[in-house]
Amino acid sequence: MFTGIIQAIGQIKTKDMHDKGAVLSFASSELDFSNVAIGDSIAVNGVCLTAIEISNNSFKADLSQETLDCSIFGDLSVGDDINLEKALRLNQGIDGHLVSGHVDGQGEVVDRTIQGESTRFKISAPQNLVKYIARKGSITINGVSLTVNSIDTNVFDVNIVPHTLTATTLGLLNIGNQVNLEVDLIARHLEQLLNNNKS
């Protein structure tokens, strides 16, 4: 589990594609790897990945074809910036919201405007995710825990404060960019419970 509070920005160091997926390595001088072991989970742009190799400032992970298809990793290249968060520990506070690291789909930035000191993004979501997105509810964009301001049909908007723009890769987003989306866990589980009660 994760919180959606990004701990560091890193870069894709290597990307080796193969017929069943890919092996990628990620580097960051800002993330403390001293307490990370092989087999630990690290969220990269909101995707929960398992570390298979670790060095002082980087780690390597396997990505399945399913992960490449469901996330924006298929379009990312060596040198691209990525958001990093180590897995939540039981003695750690939760400043964002509970995030599983299982991306539900991809959205697209359709508008970016300045509002006072903040930046407002409008994101189009896949139709199958719209029912999980609620005004003032939580959503994760590229691993960042955010609050939905409003939603109209399949387009929702979020306000990003200056600190989040600089502490994450969201400040690099432009109109037309694809993003990883994870909807609120509680919304998904409530739907499952309600569906089970109907049967």
PDB file of C-alpha atoms in Angstrom:
ATOM      1  CA  MET A   1       0.000   0.000   0.000  1.00  0.00           C
ATOM      2  CA  PHE A   2       0.981   3.620  -0.591  1.00  0.00           C
ATOM      3  CA  THR A   3      -0.285   7.088   0.337  1.00  0.00           C
ATOM      4  CA  GLY A   4       0.073   9.045  -2.895  1.00  0.00           C
ATOM      5  CA  ILE A   5       2.576  11.403  -1.254  1.00  0.00           C
ATOM      6  CA  ILE A   6       5.567  11.430  -3.584  1.00  0.00           C
ATOM      7  CA  GLN A   7       8.933  11.043  -1.860  1.00  0.00           C
ATOM      8  CA  ALA A   8      11.225  11.795  -4.791  1.00  0.00           C
ATOM      9  CA  ILE A   9      11.450  12.426  -8.497  1.00  0.00           C
ATOM     10  CA  GLY A  10      13.618   9.974 -10.419  1.00  0.00           C
ATOM     11  CA  GLN A  11      14.446   9.059 -13.981  1.00  0.00           C
ATOM     12  CA  ILE A  12      14.163   5.967 -16.131  1.00  0.00           C
ATOM     13  CA  LYS A  13      17.741   4.701 -16.367  1.00  0.00           C
ATOM     14  CA  THR A  14      17.292   1.728 -18.704  1.00  0.00           C
ATOM     15  CA  LYS A  15      14.367   0.115 -20.535  1.00  0.00           C
ATOM     16  CA  ASP A  16      14.779  -3.358 -21.977  1.00  0.00           C
ATOM     17  CA  MET A  17      11.737  -4.685 -23.830  1.00  0.00           C
ATOM     18  CA  HIS A  18      11.118  -8.398 -24.354  1.00  0.00           C
ATOM     19  CA  ASP A  19       8.266 -10.520 -25.713  1.00  0.00           C
ATOM     20  CA  LYS A  20       6.496 -10.812 -22.332  1.00  0.00           C
ATOM     21  CA  GLY A  21       7.010  -7.306 -20.979  1.00  0.00           C
ATOM     22  CA  ALA A  22      10.052  -5.275 -19.987  1.00  0.00           C
ATOM     23  CA  VAL A  23      12.776  -4.752 -17.401  1.00  0.00           C
ATOM     24  CA  LEU A  24      13.288  -1.147 -16.349  1.00  0.00           C
ATOM     25  CA  SER A  25      15.712   0.485 -13.954  1.00  0.00           C
ATOM     26  CA  PHE A  26      14.989   3.747 -12.153  1.00  0.00           C
ATOM     27  CA  ALA A  27      17.509   6.133 -10.597  1.00  0.00           C
ATOM     28  CA  SER A  28      17.084   8.875  -8.017  1.00  0.00           C
ATOM     29  CA  SER A  29      19.592  10.757  -5.894  1.00  0.00           C
ATOM     30  CA  GLU A  30      16.699  12.028  -3.749  1.00  0.00           C
ATOM     31  CA  LEU A  31      15.224   8.699  -2.569  1.00  0.00           C
ATOM     32  CA  ASP A  32      16.743   6.911   0.433  1.00  0.00           C
ATOM     33  CA  PHE A  33      17.322   3.294  -0.632  1.00  0.00           C
ATOM     34  CA  SER A  34      19.069   2.299   2.613  1.00  0.00           C
ATOM     35  CA  ASN A  35      15.996   0.516   3.998  1.00  0.00           C
ATOM     36  CA  VAL A  36      14.854  -1.012   0.684  1.00  0.00           C
ATOM     37  CA  ALA A  37      15.424  -4.735   0.135  1.00  0.00           C
ATOM     38  CA  ILE A  38      15.016  -6.977  -2.878  1.00  0.00           C
ATOM     39  CA  GLY A  39      11.339  -7.919  -3.044  1.00  0.00           C
ATOM     40  CA  ASP A  40      10.129  -4.602  -1.597  1.00  0.00           C
ATOM     41  CA  SER A  41       7.488  -2.580  -3.399  1.00  0.00           C
ATOM     42  CA  ILE A  42       8.082   0.890  -4.814  1.00  0.00           C
ATOM     43  CA  ALA A  43       5.422   2.897  -6.642  1.00  0.00           C
ATOM     44  CA  VAL A  44       6.664   4.407  -9.896  1.00  0.00           C
ATOM     45  CA  ASN A  45       4.193   6.895 -11.392  1.00  0.00           C
ATOM     46  CA  GLY A  46       1.585   5.162  -9.250  1.00  0.00           C
ATOM     47  CA  VAL A  47       2.416   1.619 -10.405  1.00  0.00           C
ATOM     48  CA  CYS A  48       3.441  -0.831  -7.674  1.00  0.00           C
ATOM     49  CA  LEU A  49       6.683  -2.482  -8.794  1.00  0.00           C
ATOM     50  CA  THR A  50       8.847  -5.088  -7.053  1.00  0.00           C
ATOM     51  CA  ALA A  51      12.548  -4.345  -6.722  1.00  0.00           C
ATOM     52  CA  ILE A  52      14.636  -7.180  -8.192  1.00  0.00           C
ATOM     53  CA  GLU A  53      17.986  -5.358  -7.970  1.00  0.00           C
ATOM     54  CA  ILE A  54      19.041  -2.430  -5.771  1.00  0.00           C
ATOM     55  CA  SER A  55      22.062  -0.136  -5.757  1.00  0.00           C
ATOM     56  CA  ASN A  56      22.863   3.018  -3.798  1.00  0.00           C
ATOM     57  CA  ASN A  57      20.626   5.245  -5.893  1.00  0.00           C
ATOM     58  CA  SER A  58      18.660   3.002  -8.242  1.00  0.00           C
ATOM     59  CA  PHE A  59      16.580  -0.144  -8.529  1.00  0.00           C
ATOM     60  CA  LYS A  60      15.415  -2.502 -11.250  1.00  0.00           C
ATOM     61  CA  ALA A  61      11.961  -4.027 -11.743  1.00  0.00           C
ATOM     62  CA  ASP A  62      10.107  -6.404 -14.058  1.00  0.00           C
ATOM     63  CA  LEU A  63       7.012  -5.064 -15.818  1.00  0.00           C
ATOM     64  CA  SER A  64       4.493  -7.465 -17.301  1.00  0.00           C
ATOM     65  CA  GLN A  65       2.812  -6.823 -20.625  1.00  0.00           C
ATOM     66  CA  GLU A  66      -0.402  -6.171 -18.691  1.00  0.00           C
ATOM     67  CA  THR A  67       1.321  -3.367 -16.771  1.00  0.00           C
ATOM     68  CA  LEU A  68       2.673  -1.874 -19.989  1.00  0.00           C
ATOM     69  CA  ASP A  69      -0.782  -2.014 -21.585  1.00  0.00           C
ATOM     70  CA  CYS A  70      -2.663  -0.517 -18.615  1.00  0.00           C
ATOM     71  CA  SER A  71      -0.194   2.250 -17.780  1.00  0.00           C
ATOM     72  CA  ILE A  72       1.800   4.943 -19.552  1.00  0.00           C
ATOM     73  CA  PHE A  73       5.047   2.945 -19.220  1.00  0.00           C
ATOM     74  CA  GLY A  74       4.773   1.748 -22.790  1.00  0.00           C
ATOM     75  CA  ASP A  75       5.195   5.362 -23.963  1.00  0.00           C
ATOM     76  CA  LEU A  76       7.952   6.430 -21.554  1.00  0.00           C
ATOM     77  CA  SER A  77      11.601   6.538 -22.600  1.00  0.00           C
ATOM     78  CA  VAL A  78      15.013   6.431 -20.950  1.00  0.00           C
ATOM     79  CA  GLY A  79      15.657   9.770 -19.239  1.00  0.00           C
ATOM     80  CA  ASP A  80      11.990  10.573 -18.577  1.00  0.00           C
ATOM     81  CA  ASP A  81      11.155  11.798 -15.077  1.00  0.00           C
ATOM     82  CA  ILE A  82       9.007   9.637 -12.815  1.00  0.00           C
ATOM     83  CA  ASN A  83       7.372   9.916  -9.365  1.00  0.00           C
ATOM     84  CA  LEU A  84       8.634   7.573  -6.636  1.00  0.00           C
ATOM     85  CA  GLU A  85       7.131   6.427  -3.343  1.00  0.00           C
ATOM     86  CA  LYS A  86       8.250   3.583  -1.114  1.00  0.00           C
ATOM     87  CA  ALA A  87       5.614   1.281   0.365  1.00  0.00           C
ATOM     88  CA  LEU A  88       3.652   2.442   3.402  1.00  0.00           C
ATOM     89  CA  ARG A  89       4.911   1.109   6.742  1.00  0.00           C
ATOM     90  CA  LEU A  90       2.627   0.510   9.731  1.00  0.00           C
ATOM     91  CA  ASN A  91       4.382   3.149  11.863  1.00  0.00           C
ATOM     92  CA  GLN A  92       3.965   5.784   9.168  1.00  0.00           C
ATOM     93  CA  GLY A  93       1.236   8.428   9.013  1.00  0.00           C
ATOM     94  CA  ILE A  94      -1.106   8.721   6.036  1.00  0.00           C
ATOM     95  CA  ASP A  95      -1.102  12.246   4.623  1.00  0.00           C
ATOM     96  CA  GLY A  96      -2.736  11.386   1.296  1.00  0.00           C
ATOM     97  CA  HIS A  97      -5.151   8.459   0.939  1.00  0.00           C
ATOM     98  CA  LEU A  98      -4.773   4.689   0.669  1.00  0.00           C
ATOM     99  CA  VAL A  99      -3.369   3.831  -2.749  1.00  0.00           C
ATOM    100  CA  SER A 100      -2.907   0.245  -3.960  1.00  0.00           C
ATOM    101  CA  GLY A 101      -0.495   0.925  -6.813  1.00  0.00           C
ATOM    102  CA  HIS A 102      -2.750  -0.964  -9.230  1.00  0.00           C
ATOM    103  CA  VAL A 103      -3.489   1.464 -12.055  1.00  0.00           C
ATOM    104  CA  ASP A 104      -7.094   1.344 -13.272  1.00  0.00           C
ATOM    105  CA  GLY A 105      -6.508   3.034 -16.613  1.00  0.00           C
ATOM    106  CA  GLN A 106      -5.089   5.987 -18.466  1.00  0.00           C
ATOM    107  CA  GLY A 107      -6.439   9.512 -18.629  1.00  0.00           C
ATOM    108  CA  GLU A 108      -5.540  12.414 -20.887  1.00  0.00           C
ATOM    109  CA  VAL A 109      -4.803  16.031 -19.988  1.00  0.00           C
ATOM    110  CA  VAL A 110      -7.327  18.121 -21.923  1.00  0.00           C
ATOM    111  CA  ASP A 111      -6.731  21.522 -20.305  1.00  0.00           C
ATOM    112  CA  ARG A 112      -4.194  23.283 -18.087  1.00  0.00           C
ATOM    113  CA  THR A 113      -4.886  26.756 -16.696  1.00  0.00           C
ATOM    114  CA  ILE A 114      -3.484  29.011 -13.976  1.00  0.00           C
ATOM    115  CA  GLN A 115      -5.891  29.863 -11.155  1.00  0.00           C
ATOM    116  CA  GLY A 116      -4.319  32.267  -8.709  1.00  0.00           C
ATOM    117  CA  GLU A 117      -1.225  30.534  -7.364  1.00  0.00           C
ATOM    118  CA  SER A 118      -2.489  27.078  -8.335  1.00  0.00           C
ATOM    119  CA  THR A 119      -2.736  25.204 -11.625  1.00  0.00           C
ATOM    120  CA  ARG A 120      -5.964  23.517 -12.648  1.00  0.00           C
ATOM    121  CA  PHE A 121      -5.827  20.422 -14.819  1.00  0.00           C
ATOM    122  CA  LYS A 122      -8.783  18.901 -16.624  1.00  0.00           C
ATOM    123  CA  ILE A 123      -8.380  15.176 -17.230  1.00  0.00           C
ATOM    124  CA  SER A 124     -10.542  12.948 -19.420  1.00  0.00           C
ATOM    125  CA  ALA A 125     -11.074   9.527 -17.864  1.00  0.00           C
ATOM    126  CA  PRO A 126     -12.078   6.230 -19.497  1.00  0.00           C
ATOM    127  CA  GLN A 127     -15.846   5.813 -19.368  1.00  0.00           C
ATOM    128  CA  ASN A 128     -15.622   2.669 -17.220  1.00  0.00           C
ATOM    129  CA  LEU A 129     -13.917   4.666 -14.420  1.00  0.00           C
ATOM    130  CA  VAL A 130     -16.294   7.628 -14.310  1.00  0.00           C
ATOM    131  CA  LYS A 131     -18.642   6.018 -11.779  1.00  0.00           C
ATOM    132  CA  TYR A 132     -15.791   5.869  -9.244  1.00  0.00           C
ATOM    133  CA  ILE A 133     -14.863   9.560  -9.547  1.00  0.00           C
ATOM    134  CA  ALA A 134     -16.775  11.907  -7.247  1.00  0.00           C
ATOM    135  CA  ARG A 135     -16.591  15.611  -6.456  1.00  0.00           C
ATOM    136  CA  LYS A 136     -14.302  16.059  -3.411  1.00  0.00           C
ATOM    137  CA  GLY A 137     -13.336  12.380  -3.642  1.00  0.00           C
ATOM    138  CA  SER A 138      -9.779  11.080  -3.927  1.00  0.00           C
ATOM    139  CA  ILE A 139      -7.979  10.095  -7.103  1.00  0.00           C
ATOM    140  CA  THR A 140      -4.376   9.227  -7.902  1.00  0.00           C
ATOM    141  CA  ILE A 141      -2.687  10.745 -10.959  1.00  0.00           C
ATOM    142  CA  ASN A 142       0.770   9.368 -11.791  1.00  0.00           C
ATOM    143  CA  GLY A 143       1.020   8.253  -8.178  1.00  0.00           C
ATOM    144  CA  VAL A 144      -0.006  11.610  -6.671  1.00  0.00           C
ATOM    145  CA  SER A 145      -2.941  11.700  -4.231  1.00  0.00           C
ATOM    146  CA  LEU A 146      -5.335  14.466  -5.295  1.00  0.00           C
ATOM    147  CA  THR A 147      -8.857  15.723  -4.594  1.00  0.00           C
ATOM    148  CA  VAL A 148     -11.385  15.958  -7.418  1.00  0.00           C
ATOM    149  CA  ASN A 149     -12.837  19.465  -7.709  1.00  0.00           C
ATOM    150  CA  SER A 150     -15.652  18.564 -10.073  1.00  0.00           C
ATOM    151  CA  ILE A 151     -16.591  16.124 -12.804  1.00  0.00           C
ATOM    152  CA  ASP A 152     -18.589  16.719 -15.988  1.00  0.00           C
ATOM    153  CA  THR A 153     -19.433  13.627 -18.044  1.00  0.00           C
ATOM    154  CA  ASN A 154     -16.007  11.947 -18.272  1.00  0.00           C
ATOM    155  CA  VAL A 155     -13.817  15.005 -17.577  1.00  0.00           C
ATOM    156  CA  PHE A 156     -12.742  15.846 -14.037  1.00  0.00           C
ATOM    157  CA  ASP A 157     -10.533  18.624 -12.751  1.00  0.00           C
ATOM    158  CA  VAL A 158      -7.972  18.924  -9.983  1.00  0.00           C
ATOM    159  CA  ASN A 159      -6.170  21.912  -8.500  1.00  0.00           C
ATOM    160  CA  ILE A 160      -2.413  21.544  -8.014  1.00  0.00           C
ATOM    161  CA  VAL A 161      -0.638  23.811  -5.515  1.00  0.00           C
ATOM    162  CA  PRO A 162       2.870  25.103  -6.354  1.00  0.00           C
ATOM    163  CA  HIS A 163       4.637  22.704  -3.956  1.00  0.00           C
ATOM    164  CA  THR A 164       3.045  19.642  -5.601  1.00  0.00           C
ATOM    165  CA  LEU A 165       3.934  20.969  -9.058  1.00  0.00           C
ATOM    166  CA  THR A 166       7.612  21.164  -8.152  1.00  0.00           C
ATOM    167  CA  ALA A 167       7.816  18.098  -5.856  1.00  0.00           C
ATOM    168  CA  THR A 168       6.264  15.773  -8.472  1.00  0.00           C
ATOM    169  CA  THR A 169       6.280  15.402 -12.245  1.00  0.00           C
ATOM    170  CA  LEU A 170       2.810  16.952 -12.547  1.00  0.00           C
ATOM    171  CA  GLY A 171       4.410  20.286 -13.371  1.00  0.00           C
ATOM    172  CA  LEU A 172       5.715  18.723 -16.601  1.00  0.00           C
ATOM    173  CA  LEU A 173       2.256  17.750 -17.848  1.00  0.00           C
ATOM    174  CA  ASN A 174       0.842  19.422 -20.944  1.00  0.00           C
ATOM    175  CA  ILE A 175      -2.371  19.097 -22.935  1.00  0.00           C
ATOM    176  CA  GLY A 176      -2.441  15.751 -24.720  1.00  0.00           C
ATOM    177  CA  ASN A 177      -0.236  13.926 -22.211  1.00  0.00           C
ATOM    178  CA  GLN A 178      -1.434  10.547 -20.924  1.00  0.00           C
ATOM    179  CA  VAL A 179      -1.477   9.871 -17.175  1.00  0.00           C
ATOM    180  CA  ASN A 180      -1.931   6.852 -14.913  1.00  0.00           C
ATOM    181  CA  LEU A 181      -5.197   6.868 -12.975  1.00  0.00           C
ATOM    182  CA  GLU A 182      -6.120   4.919  -9.859  1.00  0.00           C
ATOM    183  CA  VAL A 183      -9.609   5.517  -8.491  1.00  0.00           C
ATOM    184  CA  ASP A 184     -10.497   5.488  -4.807  1.00  0.00           C
ATOM    185  CA  LEU A 185     -10.209   2.037  -3.221  1.00  0.00           C
ATOM    186  CA  ILE A 186     -13.278   2.581  -1.054  1.00  0.00           C
ATOM    187  CA  ALA A 187     -15.459   3.367  -4.076  1.00  0.00           C
ATOM    188  CA  ARG A 188     -14.403   0.161  -5.799  1.00  0.00           C
ATOM    189  CA  HIS A 189     -15.003  -1.993  -2.710  1.00  0.00           C
ATOM    190  CA  LEU A 190     -18.399  -0.416  -2.058  1.00  0.00           C
ATOM    191  CA  GLU A 191     -19.481  -1.301  -5.583  1.00  0.00           C
ATOM    192  CA  GLN A 192     -18.336  -4.887  -5.062  1.00  0.00           C
ATOM    193  CA  LEU A 193     -20.249  -5.146  -1.785  1.00  0.00           C
ATOM    194  CA  LEU A 194     -23.414  -3.701  -3.308  1.00  0.00           C
ATOM    195  CA  ASN A 195     -23.202  -6.045  -6.290  1.00  0.00           C
ATOM    196  CA  ASN A 196     -22.733  -9.041  -3.997  1.00  0.00           C
ATOM    197  CA  ASN A 197     -25.768  -8.037  -1.944  1.00  0.00           C
ATOM    198  CA  LYS A 198     -27.913  -7.937  -5.083  1.00  0.00           C
ATOM    199  CA  SER A 199     -27.097 -11.536  -6.022  1.00  0.00           C
TER     200      SER A 199
END
